[in-house]
Amino acid sequence: MYLAAVEGAALGALGAGGLSLALTVLLVFGVKGEGKVKLKDNPAIICGFLATTAFASAGKIWANPERIASQGLTGLGVGTGGGPFGNVGVGAIATVLLILMLTWRITPVRGAFLGLIAGIVWPAAGNDSVWAMPSELGAAVLMMMGG
C-alpha cells in the first residue's frame, strides 16, 4: 500500500479521481451555499472548469459529462459542417461560452454550468488555439494540488 504523498503535491496524493470527487463536492455544496462557503459567480465558473479538467484526467465514470456534452454538440451539428445552424465549429462554441461568461447575469448555478461546459469545449477547440491556454493552466494547477 502506497500512502506517501507525491513529491511536490500541495495536498498529498489525491489522484485524478479523488481530485474530481473533491471538486465535485465543493461545486455542489458551494453552489448550494448553505454552509460557511458559498461560491459566487466567477468562483463557480473556475471550480466547474477545474472539475471538468480533473474529470478528463480521471477517466472512468468521470468521463461521462464529456461524452454527454460531445454527443449534444454533435447532435447540433457542431464541427460537422451541416448542422441546423450551418457550419459551426468548436471554436465558435468556445467563443460563445466566453461571451456568455462576460455578458450574461451569472448566478452560481449558471457559473458552474458554464465552467463545466467550458472545461469540455475549450480543450476540444484544439491544442494550437487560444482556448488551450486555460486548459493547460487548469491542468498545471491540479497537478500542483496532487491530482
Short mmCIF file of N, CA and C in Angstrom, two decimals:
data_model
loop_
_atom_site.label_atom_id
_atom_site.label_comp_id
_atom_site.label_asym_id
_atom_site.label_seq_id
_atom_site.Cartn_x
_atom_site.Cartn_y
_atom_site.Cartn_z
N MET A 1 0.85 -1.17 0.00
CA MET A 1 0.00 0.00 0.00
C MET A 1 0.90 1.23 0.00
N TYR A 2 0.60 2.17 -0.88
CA TYR A 2 1.40 3.37 -1.03
C TYR A 2 0.59 4.56 -0.54
N LEU A 3 0.93 5.09 0.62
CA LEU A 3 0.20 6.20 1.19
C LEU A 3 1.00 7.49 1.23
N ALA A 4 2.25 7.44 0.79
CA ALA A 4 3.10 8.62 0.84
C ALA A 4 2.63 9.65 -0.18
N ALA A 5 2.85 10.89 0.13
CA ALA A 5 2.46 11.98 -0.76
C ALA A 5 3.36 12.03 -1.97
N VAL A 6 2.80 12.44 -3.10
CA VAL A 6 3.58 12.67 -4.28
C VAL A 6 4.48 13.87 -4.00
N GLU A 7 5.74 13.77 -4.37
CA GLU A 7 6.67 14.86 -4.09
C GLU A 7 6.23 16.13 -4.81
N GLY A 8 6.10 17.21 -4.07
CA GLY A 8 5.72 18.50 -4.63
C GLY A 8 4.22 18.74 -4.67
N ALA A 9 3.41 17.77 -4.30
CA ALA A 9 1.96 17.96 -4.32
C ALA A 9 1.52 18.67 -3.04
N ALA A 10 0.78 19.74 -3.19
CA ALA A 10 0.38 20.56 -2.05
C ALA A 10 -0.53 19.82 -1.08
N LEU A 11 -1.41 18.99 -1.59
CA LEU A 11 -2.38 18.30 -0.74
C LEU A 11 -2.08 16.82 -0.58
N GLY A 12 -0.88 16.40 -0.98
CA GLY A 12 -0.57 14.98 -0.89
C GLY A 12 -1.09 14.25 -2.11
N ALA A 13 -1.10 12.95 -2.04
CA ALA A 13 -1.53 12.14 -3.18
C ALA A 13 -3.05 12.03 -3.20
N LEU A 14 -3.68 12.81 -4.06
CA LEU A 14 -5.13 12.76 -4.20
C LEU A 14 -5.54 11.82 -5.33
N GLY A 15 -4.80 11.85 -6.40
CA GLY A 15 -5.19 11.12 -7.59
C GLY A 15 -6.22 11.91 -8.37
N ALA A 16 -6.32 11.65 -9.66
CA ALA A 16 -7.26 12.40 -10.51
C ALA A 16 -8.70 12.12 -10.11
N GLY A 17 -9.01 10.87 -9.77
CA GLY A 17 -10.37 10.54 -9.34
C GLY A 17 -10.72 11.19 -8.01
N GLY A 18 -9.79 11.20 -7.08
CA GLY A 18 -10.02 11.83 -5.79
C GLY A 18 -10.18 13.33 -5.91
N LEU A 19 -9.38 13.95 -6.77
CA LEU A 19 -9.49 15.38 -7.00
C LEU A 19 -10.81 15.71 -7.70
N SER A 20 -11.24 14.86 -8.63
CA SER A 20 -12.54 15.04 -9.28
C SER A 20 -13.66 14.98 -8.26
N LEU A 21 -13.58 14.01 -7.37
CA LEU A 21 -14.60 13.87 -6.33
C LEU A 21 -14.62 15.10 -5.41
N ALA A 22 -13.45 15.54 -4.98
CA ALA A 22 -13.36 16.69 -4.08
C ALA A 22 -13.91 17.96 -4.74
N LEU A 23 -13.54 18.20 -6.00
CA LEU A 23 -14.02 19.39 -6.69
C LEU A 23 -15.52 19.33 -6.96
N THR A 24 -16.04 18.13 -7.22
CA THR A 24 -17.48 17.98 -7.42
C THR A 24 -18.24 18.28 -6.14
N VAL A 25 -17.74 17.78 -5.02
CA VAL A 25 -18.38 18.07 -3.73
C VAL A 25 -18.33 19.57 -3.44
N LEU A 26 -17.18 20.20 -3.68
CA LEU A 26 -17.06 21.65 -3.49
C LEU A 26 -18.04 22.40 -4.39
N LEU A 27 -18.15 21.98 -5.63
CA LEU A 27 -19.05 22.65 -6.56
C LEU A 27 -20.51 22.52 -6.14
N VAL A 28 -20.93 21.31 -5.81
CA VAL A 28 -22.33 21.08 -5.43
C VAL A 28 -22.69 21.83 -4.15
N PHE A 29 -21.89 21.64 -3.11
CA PHE A 29 -22.22 22.28 -1.84
C PHE A 29 -21.89 23.76 -1.83
N GLY A 30 -20.89 24.18 -2.61
CA GLY A 30 -20.56 25.60 -2.70
C GLY A 30 -21.60 26.40 -3.44
N VAL A 31 -22.17 25.81 -4.49
CA VAL A 31 -23.23 26.50 -5.24
C VAL A 31 -24.51 26.53 -4.42
N LYS A 32 -24.76 25.43 -3.71
CA LYS A 32 -25.93 25.38 -2.84
C LYS A 32 -25.80 26.43 -1.75
N GLY A 33 -24.60 26.55 -1.19
CA GLY A 33 -24.26 27.64 -0.30
C GLY A 33 -24.95 27.69 1.04
N GLU A 34 -25.27 26.56 1.62
CA GLU A 34 -25.92 26.58 2.92
C GLU A 34 -24.93 26.51 4.08
N GLY A 35 -23.67 26.29 3.78
CA GLY A 35 -22.65 26.21 4.83
C GLY A 35 -21.83 27.48 4.91
N LYS A 36 -20.59 27.35 5.35
CA LYS A 36 -19.71 28.50 5.51
C LYS A 36 -19.19 29.02 4.18
N VAL A 37 -19.13 28.15 3.18
CA VAL A 37 -18.59 28.53 1.88
C VAL A 37 -19.73 28.61 0.87
N LYS A 38 -19.85 29.75 0.23
CA LYS A 38 -20.83 29.91 -0.86
C LYS A 38 -20.07 30.43 -2.07
N LEU A 39 -20.02 29.60 -3.10
CA LEU A 39 -19.36 30.03 -4.33
C LEU A 39 -20.21 31.09 -5.02
N LYS A 40 -19.58 32.17 -5.37
CA LYS A 40 -20.27 33.21 -6.12
C LYS A 40 -20.09 32.93 -7.61
N ASP A 41 -20.47 33.85 -8.46
CA ASP A 41 -20.48 33.62 -9.90
C ASP A 41 -19.13 33.19 -10.48
N ASN A 42 -18.11 34.03 -10.41
CA ASN A 42 -16.82 33.69 -11.01
C ASN A 42 -16.12 32.51 -10.34
N PRO A 43 -16.10 32.40 -9.01
CA PRO A 43 -15.51 31.21 -8.41
C PRO A 43 -16.23 29.91 -8.83
N ALA A 44 -17.54 29.98 -9.06
CA ALA A 44 -18.27 28.81 -9.53
C ALA A 44 -17.82 28.42 -10.94
N ILE A 45 -17.56 29.42 -11.79
CA ILE A 45 -17.06 29.15 -13.14
C ILE A 45 -15.71 28.44 -13.05
N ILE A 46 -14.82 28.98 -12.23
CA ILE A 46 -13.47 28.42 -12.09
C ILE A 46 -13.53 27.01 -11.51
N CYS A 47 -14.34 26.81 -10.48
CA CYS A 47 -14.46 25.48 -9.87
C CYS A 47 -15.02 24.47 -10.86
N GLY A 48 -16.03 24.86 -11.64
CA GLY A 48 -16.59 23.98 -12.65
C GLY A 48 -15.57 23.63 -13.72
N PHE A 49 -14.81 24.65 -14.15
CA PHE A 49 -13.77 24.42 -15.16
C PHE A 49 -12.70 23.47 -14.65
N LEU A 50 -12.23 23.69 -13.41
CA LEU A 50 -11.21 22.81 -12.83
C LEU A 50 -11.76 21.39 -12.63
N ALA A 51 -13.04 21.29 -12.28
CA ALA A 51 -13.64 19.97 -12.09
C ALA A 51 -13.63 19.18 -13.39
N THR A 52 -14.05 19.78 -14.50
CA THR A 52 -14.05 19.03 -15.76
C THR A 52 -12.64 18.77 -16.27
N THR A 53 -11.70 19.63 -15.93
CA THR A 53 -10.31 19.36 -16.28
C THR A 53 -9.83 18.13 -15.51
N ALA A 54 -10.21 18.02 -14.25
CA ALA A 54 -9.87 16.83 -13.47
C ALA A 54 -10.60 15.59 -14.00
N PHE A 55 -11.86 15.77 -14.42
CA PHE A 55 -12.63 14.64 -14.97
C PHE A 55 -11.91 14.03 -16.17
N ALA A 56 -11.35 14.89 -17.02
CA ALA A 56 -10.67 14.41 -18.23
C ALA A 56 -9.47 13.53 -17.87
N SER A 57 -8.79 13.86 -16.79
CA SER A 57 -7.63 13.06 -16.36
C SER A 57 -8.06 11.78 -15.65
N ALA A 58 -9.17 11.83 -14.96
CA ALA A 58 -9.60 10.70 -14.13
C ALA A 58 -10.16 9.55 -14.96
N GLY A 59 -10.85 9.86 -16.05
CA GLY A 59 -11.46 8.80 -16.85
C GLY A 59 -12.58 8.11 -16.11
N LYS A 60 -12.78 6.83 -16.39
CA LYS A 60 -13.84 6.02 -15.77
C LYS A 60 -15.17 6.74 -15.78
N ILE A 61 -15.87 6.77 -14.67
CA ILE A 61 -17.19 7.40 -14.58
C ILE A 61 -17.10 8.91 -14.80
N TRP A 62 -15.95 9.50 -14.52
CA TRP A 62 -15.77 10.95 -14.66
C TRP A 62 -15.75 11.38 -16.12
N ALA A 63 -15.62 10.46 -17.05
CA ALA A 63 -15.62 10.81 -18.47
C ALA A 63 -17.03 11.00 -19.02
N ASN A 64 -18.06 10.63 -18.26
CA ASN A 64 -19.44 10.73 -18.75
C ASN A 64 -19.89 12.15 -19.08
N PRO A 65 -19.58 13.18 -18.28
CA PRO A 65 -20.00 14.54 -18.68
C PRO A 65 -19.44 14.95 -20.04
N GLU A 66 -18.19 14.57 -20.30
CA GLU A 66 -17.59 14.91 -21.60
C GLU A 66 -18.30 14.17 -22.73
N ARG A 67 -18.63 12.91 -22.50
CA ARG A 67 -19.35 12.14 -23.53
C ARG A 67 -20.71 12.76 -23.82
N ILE A 68 -21.43 13.14 -22.77
CA ILE A 68 -22.76 13.73 -22.95
C ILE A 68 -22.67 15.06 -23.69
N ALA A 69 -21.73 15.91 -23.30
CA ALA A 69 -21.58 17.20 -23.97
C ALA A 69 -21.17 17.02 -25.43
N SER A 70 -20.26 16.09 -25.68
CA SER A 70 -19.82 15.83 -27.05
C SER A 70 -20.97 15.32 -27.92
N GLN A 71 -21.79 14.45 -27.36
CA GLN A 71 -22.95 13.94 -28.10
C GLN A 71 -23.93 15.07 -28.39
N GLY A 72 -24.13 15.97 -27.42
CA GLY A 72 -25.02 17.11 -27.63
C GLY A 72 -24.53 18.03 -28.73
N LEU A 73 -23.23 18.32 -28.72
CA LEU A 73 -22.65 19.19 -29.75
C LEU A 73 -22.72 18.52 -31.12
N THR A 74 -22.44 17.23 -31.17
CA THR A 74 -22.54 16.50 -32.43
C THR A 74 -23.98 16.48 -32.93
N GLY A 75 -24.92 16.30 -32.01
CA GLY A 75 -26.33 16.31 -32.38
C GLY A 75 -26.76 17.64 -32.97
N LEU A 76 -26.14 18.73 -32.53
CA LEU A 76 -26.44 20.06 -33.08
C LEU A 76 -25.64 20.35 -34.35
N GLY A 77 -24.79 19.41 -34.74
CA GLY A 77 -24.02 19.57 -35.96
C GLY A 77 -22.75 20.37 -35.81
N VAL A 78 -22.31 20.59 -34.58
CA VAL A 78 -21.09 21.37 -34.35
C VAL A 78 -19.89 20.57 -34.86
N GLY A 79 -19.11 21.21 -35.72
CA GLY A 79 -17.92 20.58 -36.26
C GLY A 79 -18.16 19.66 -37.44
N THR A 80 -19.42 19.48 -37.83
CA THR A 80 -19.71 18.59 -38.95
C THR A 80 -19.92 19.34 -40.25
N GLY A 81 -20.17 20.64 -40.17
CA GLY A 81 -20.37 21.45 -41.36
C GLY A 81 -21.79 21.44 -41.89
N GLY A 82 -22.68 20.67 -41.28
CA GLY A 82 -24.02 20.58 -41.82
C GLY A 82 -25.11 20.56 -40.78
N GLY A 83 -24.96 21.30 -39.71
CA GLY A 83 -25.96 21.31 -38.66
C GLY A 83 -27.08 22.29 -38.96
N PRO A 84 -28.05 22.37 -38.08
CA PRO A 84 -29.17 23.29 -38.30
C PRO A 84 -28.77 24.77 -38.28
N PHE A 85 -27.61 25.06 -37.70
CA PHE A 85 -27.13 26.45 -37.66
C PHE A 85 -26.10 26.72 -38.75
N GLY A 86 -25.92 25.79 -39.67
CA GLY A 86 -24.91 25.94 -40.71
C GLY A 86 -23.59 25.37 -40.24
N ASN A 87 -22.51 25.91 -40.78
CA ASN A 87 -21.17 25.43 -40.44
C ASN A 87 -20.70 26.11 -39.16
N VAL A 88 -20.89 25.46 -38.02
CA VAL A 88 -20.49 25.98 -36.72
C VAL A 88 -19.37 25.08 -36.19
N GLY A 89 -18.21 25.66 -35.94
CA GLY A 89 -17.09 24.90 -35.42
C GLY A 89 -17.02 24.97 -33.90
N VAL A 90 -16.15 24.16 -33.33
CA VAL A 90 -15.97 24.12 -31.88
C VAL A 90 -15.44 25.46 -31.38
N GLY A 91 -14.62 26.13 -32.17
CA GLY A 91 -14.11 27.45 -31.79
C GLY A 91 -15.22 28.47 -31.62
N ALA A 92 -16.26 28.35 -32.41
CA ALA A 92 -17.41 29.26 -32.28
C ALA A 92 -18.14 29.02 -30.96
N ILE A 93 -18.30 27.76 -30.59
CA ILE A 93 -18.95 27.44 -29.32
C ILE A 93 -18.10 27.92 -28.16
N ALA A 94 -16.77 27.76 -28.26
CA ALA A 94 -15.87 28.26 -27.22
C ALA A 94 -15.99 29.77 -27.08
N THR A 95 -16.10 30.49 -28.18
CA THR A 95 -16.25 31.94 -28.16
C THR A 95 -17.59 32.33 -27.55
N VAL A 96 -18.65 31.61 -27.91
CA VAL A 96 -19.98 31.89 -27.34
C VAL A 96 -19.96 31.69 -25.82
N LEU A 97 -19.28 30.66 -25.34
CA LEU A 97 -19.17 30.45 -23.89
C LEU A 97 -18.49 31.64 -23.21
N LEU A 98 -17.41 32.14 -23.80
CA LEU A 98 -16.73 33.30 -23.24
C LEU A 98 -17.65 34.53 -23.25
N ILE A 99 -18.37 34.72 -24.34
CA ILE A 99 -19.31 35.85 -24.42
C ILE A 99 -20.37 35.74 -23.33
N LEU A 100 -20.90 34.54 -23.12
CA LEU A 100 -21.89 34.35 -22.06
C LEU A 100 -21.29 34.65 -20.69
N MET A 101 -20.06 34.22 -20.47
CA MET A 101 -19.41 34.48 -19.19
C MET A 101 -19.23 35.98 -18.94
N LEU A 102 -19.00 36.72 -20.01
CA LEU A 102 -18.75 38.15 -19.87
C LEU A 102 -20.01 39.00 -19.87
N THR A 103 -21.10 38.51 -20.47
CA THR A 103 -22.26 39.37 -20.65
C THR A 103 -23.52 38.91 -19.92
N TRP A 104 -23.64 37.64 -19.63
CA TRP A 104 -24.85 37.10 -19.02
C TRP A 104 -24.85 37.41 -17.53
N ARG A 105 -26.00 37.63 -16.94
CA ARG A 105 -26.08 37.80 -15.49
C ARG A 105 -25.83 36.43 -14.86
N ILE A 106 -24.65 36.27 -14.29
CA ILE A 106 -24.20 34.97 -13.81
C ILE A 106 -24.65 34.76 -12.36
N THR A 107 -25.32 33.65 -12.14
CA THR A 107 -25.63 33.17 -10.80
C THR A 107 -24.64 32.04 -10.52
N PRO A 108 -24.52 31.58 -9.29
CA PRO A 108 -23.61 30.47 -9.03
C PRO A 108 -23.93 29.21 -9.86
N VAL A 109 -25.21 28.92 -10.04
CA VAL A 109 -25.58 27.73 -10.83
C VAL A 109 -25.20 27.92 -12.30
N ARG A 110 -25.50 29.09 -12.85
CA ARG A 110 -25.13 29.38 -14.24
C ARG A 110 -23.61 29.35 -14.40
N GLY A 111 -22.90 29.93 -13.41
CA GLY A 111 -21.45 29.93 -13.46
C GLY A 111 -20.88 28.52 -13.45
N ALA A 112 -21.42 27.67 -12.57
CA ALA A 112 -20.96 26.28 -12.51
C ALA A 112 -21.21 25.57 -13.83
N PHE A 113 -22.39 25.77 -14.40
CA PHE A 113 -22.74 25.14 -15.68
C PHE A 113 -21.80 25.62 -16.79
N LEU A 114 -21.59 26.94 -16.88
CA LEU A 114 -20.69 27.47 -17.91
C LEU A 114 -19.27 26.96 -17.73
N GLY A 115 -18.79 26.89 -16.48
CA GLY A 115 -17.45 26.38 -16.22
C GLY A 115 -17.31 24.92 -16.59
N LEU A 116 -18.33 24.11 -16.27
CA LEU A 116 -18.30 22.70 -16.63
C LEU A 116 -18.26 22.51 -18.14
N ILE A 117 -19.09 23.25 -18.86
CA ILE A 117 -19.12 23.13 -20.32
C ILE A 117 -17.82 23.66 -20.94
N ALA A 118 -17.31 24.78 -20.42
CA ALA A 118 -16.06 25.34 -20.95
C ALA A 118 -14.90 24.37 -20.75
N GLY A 119 -14.89 23.64 -19.64
CA GLY A 119 -13.83 22.67 -19.39
C GLY A 119 -13.84 21.52 -20.39
N ILE A 120 -14.95 21.34 -21.07
CA ILE A 120 -15.05 20.30 -22.11
C ILE A 120 -14.81 20.90 -23.49
N VAL A 121 -15.42 22.04 -23.77
CA VAL A 121 -15.38 22.62 -25.11
C VAL A 121 -14.03 23.27 -25.41
N TRP A 122 -13.47 24.03 -24.48
CA TRP A 122 -12.23 24.74 -24.78
C TRP A 122 -11.09 23.81 -25.18
N PRO A 123 -10.84 22.70 -24.48
CA PRO A 123 -9.78 21.81 -24.95
C PRO A 123 -10.10 21.17 -26.31
N ALA A 124 -11.39 20.97 -26.59
CA ALA A 124 -11.78 20.36 -27.87
C ALA A 124 -11.53 21.30 -29.05
N ALA A 125 -11.32 22.58 -28.79
CA ALA A 125 -11.07 23.54 -29.87
C ALA A 125 -9.68 23.35 -30.48
N GLY A 126 -8.82 22.61 -29.82
CA GLY A 126 -7.50 22.30 -30.39
C GLY A 126 -6.35 22.81 -29.56
N ASN A 127 -5.24 22.09 -29.63
CA ASN A 127 -4.05 22.43 -28.86
C ASN A 127 -3.38 23.72 -29.33
N ASP A 128 -3.58 24.09 -30.59
CA ASP A 128 -2.95 25.29 -31.12
C ASP A 128 -3.82 26.53 -30.97
N SER A 129 -5.01 26.38 -30.41
CA SER A 129 -5.92 27.51 -30.29
C SER A 129 -5.67 28.25 -28.97
N VAL A 130 -6.21 29.45 -28.89
CA VAL A 130 -6.10 30.24 -27.66
C VAL A 130 -6.85 29.55 -26.52
N TRP A 131 -7.81 28.71 -26.85
CA TRP A 131 -8.63 28.02 -25.84
C TRP A 131 -7.84 26.94 -25.10
N ALA A 132 -6.69 26.55 -25.61
CA ALA A 132 -5.88 25.54 -24.94
C ALA A 132 -5.18 26.10 -23.69
N MET A 133 -4.96 27.41 -23.66
CA MET A 133 -4.23 28.02 -22.53
C MET A 133 -4.94 27.83 -21.20
N PRO A 134 -6.25 28.12 -21.08
CA PRO A 134 -6.90 27.90 -19.78
C PRO A 134 -6.87 26.43 -19.37
N SER A 135 -6.99 25.54 -20.33
CA SER A 135 -6.98 24.11 -20.03
C SER A 135 -5.62 23.67 -19.51
N GLU A 136 -4.56 24.16 -20.13
CA GLU A 136 -3.21 23.81 -19.69
C GLU A 136 -2.92 24.40 -18.31
N LEU A 137 -3.36 25.62 -18.09
CA LEU A 137 -3.19 26.26 -16.78
C LEU A 137 -3.96 25.48 -15.71
N GLY A 138 -5.19 25.11 -16.02
CA GLY A 138 -6.00 24.33 -15.08
C GLY A 138 -5.36 23.00 -14.75
N ALA A 139 -4.83 22.32 -15.77
CA ALA A 139 -4.17 21.03 -15.55
C ALA A 139 -2.92 21.20 -14.68
N ALA A 140 -2.18 22.28 -14.91
CA ALA A 140 -0.98 22.53 -14.10
C ALA A 140 -1.34 22.79 -12.64
N VAL A 141 -2.41 23.56 -12.41
CA VAL A 141 -2.85 23.83 -11.04
C VAL A 141 -3.26 22.54 -10.35
N LEU A 142 -4.00 21.70 -11.07
CA LEU A 142 -4.46 20.43 -10.48
C LEU A 142 -3.28 19.51 -10.17
N MET A 143 -2.26 19.51 -11.03
CA MET A 143 -1.08 18.68 -10.76
C MET A 143 -0.36 19.17 -9.51
N MET A 144 -0.31 20.49 -9.32
CA MET A 144 0.34 21.03 -8.12
C MET A 144 -0.43 20.67 -6.87
N MET A 145 -1.75 20.53 -7.01
CA MET A 145 -2.59 20.19 -5.85
C MET A 145 -2.48 18.70 -5.49
N GLY A 146 -2.02 17.89 -6.42
CA GLY A 146 -1.84 16.48 -6.11
C GLY A 146 -2.71 15.55 -6.93
N GLY A 147 -3.30 16.06 -8.00
CA GLY A 147 -4.17 15.24 -8.85
C GLY A 147 -3.46 14.60 -10.00
#
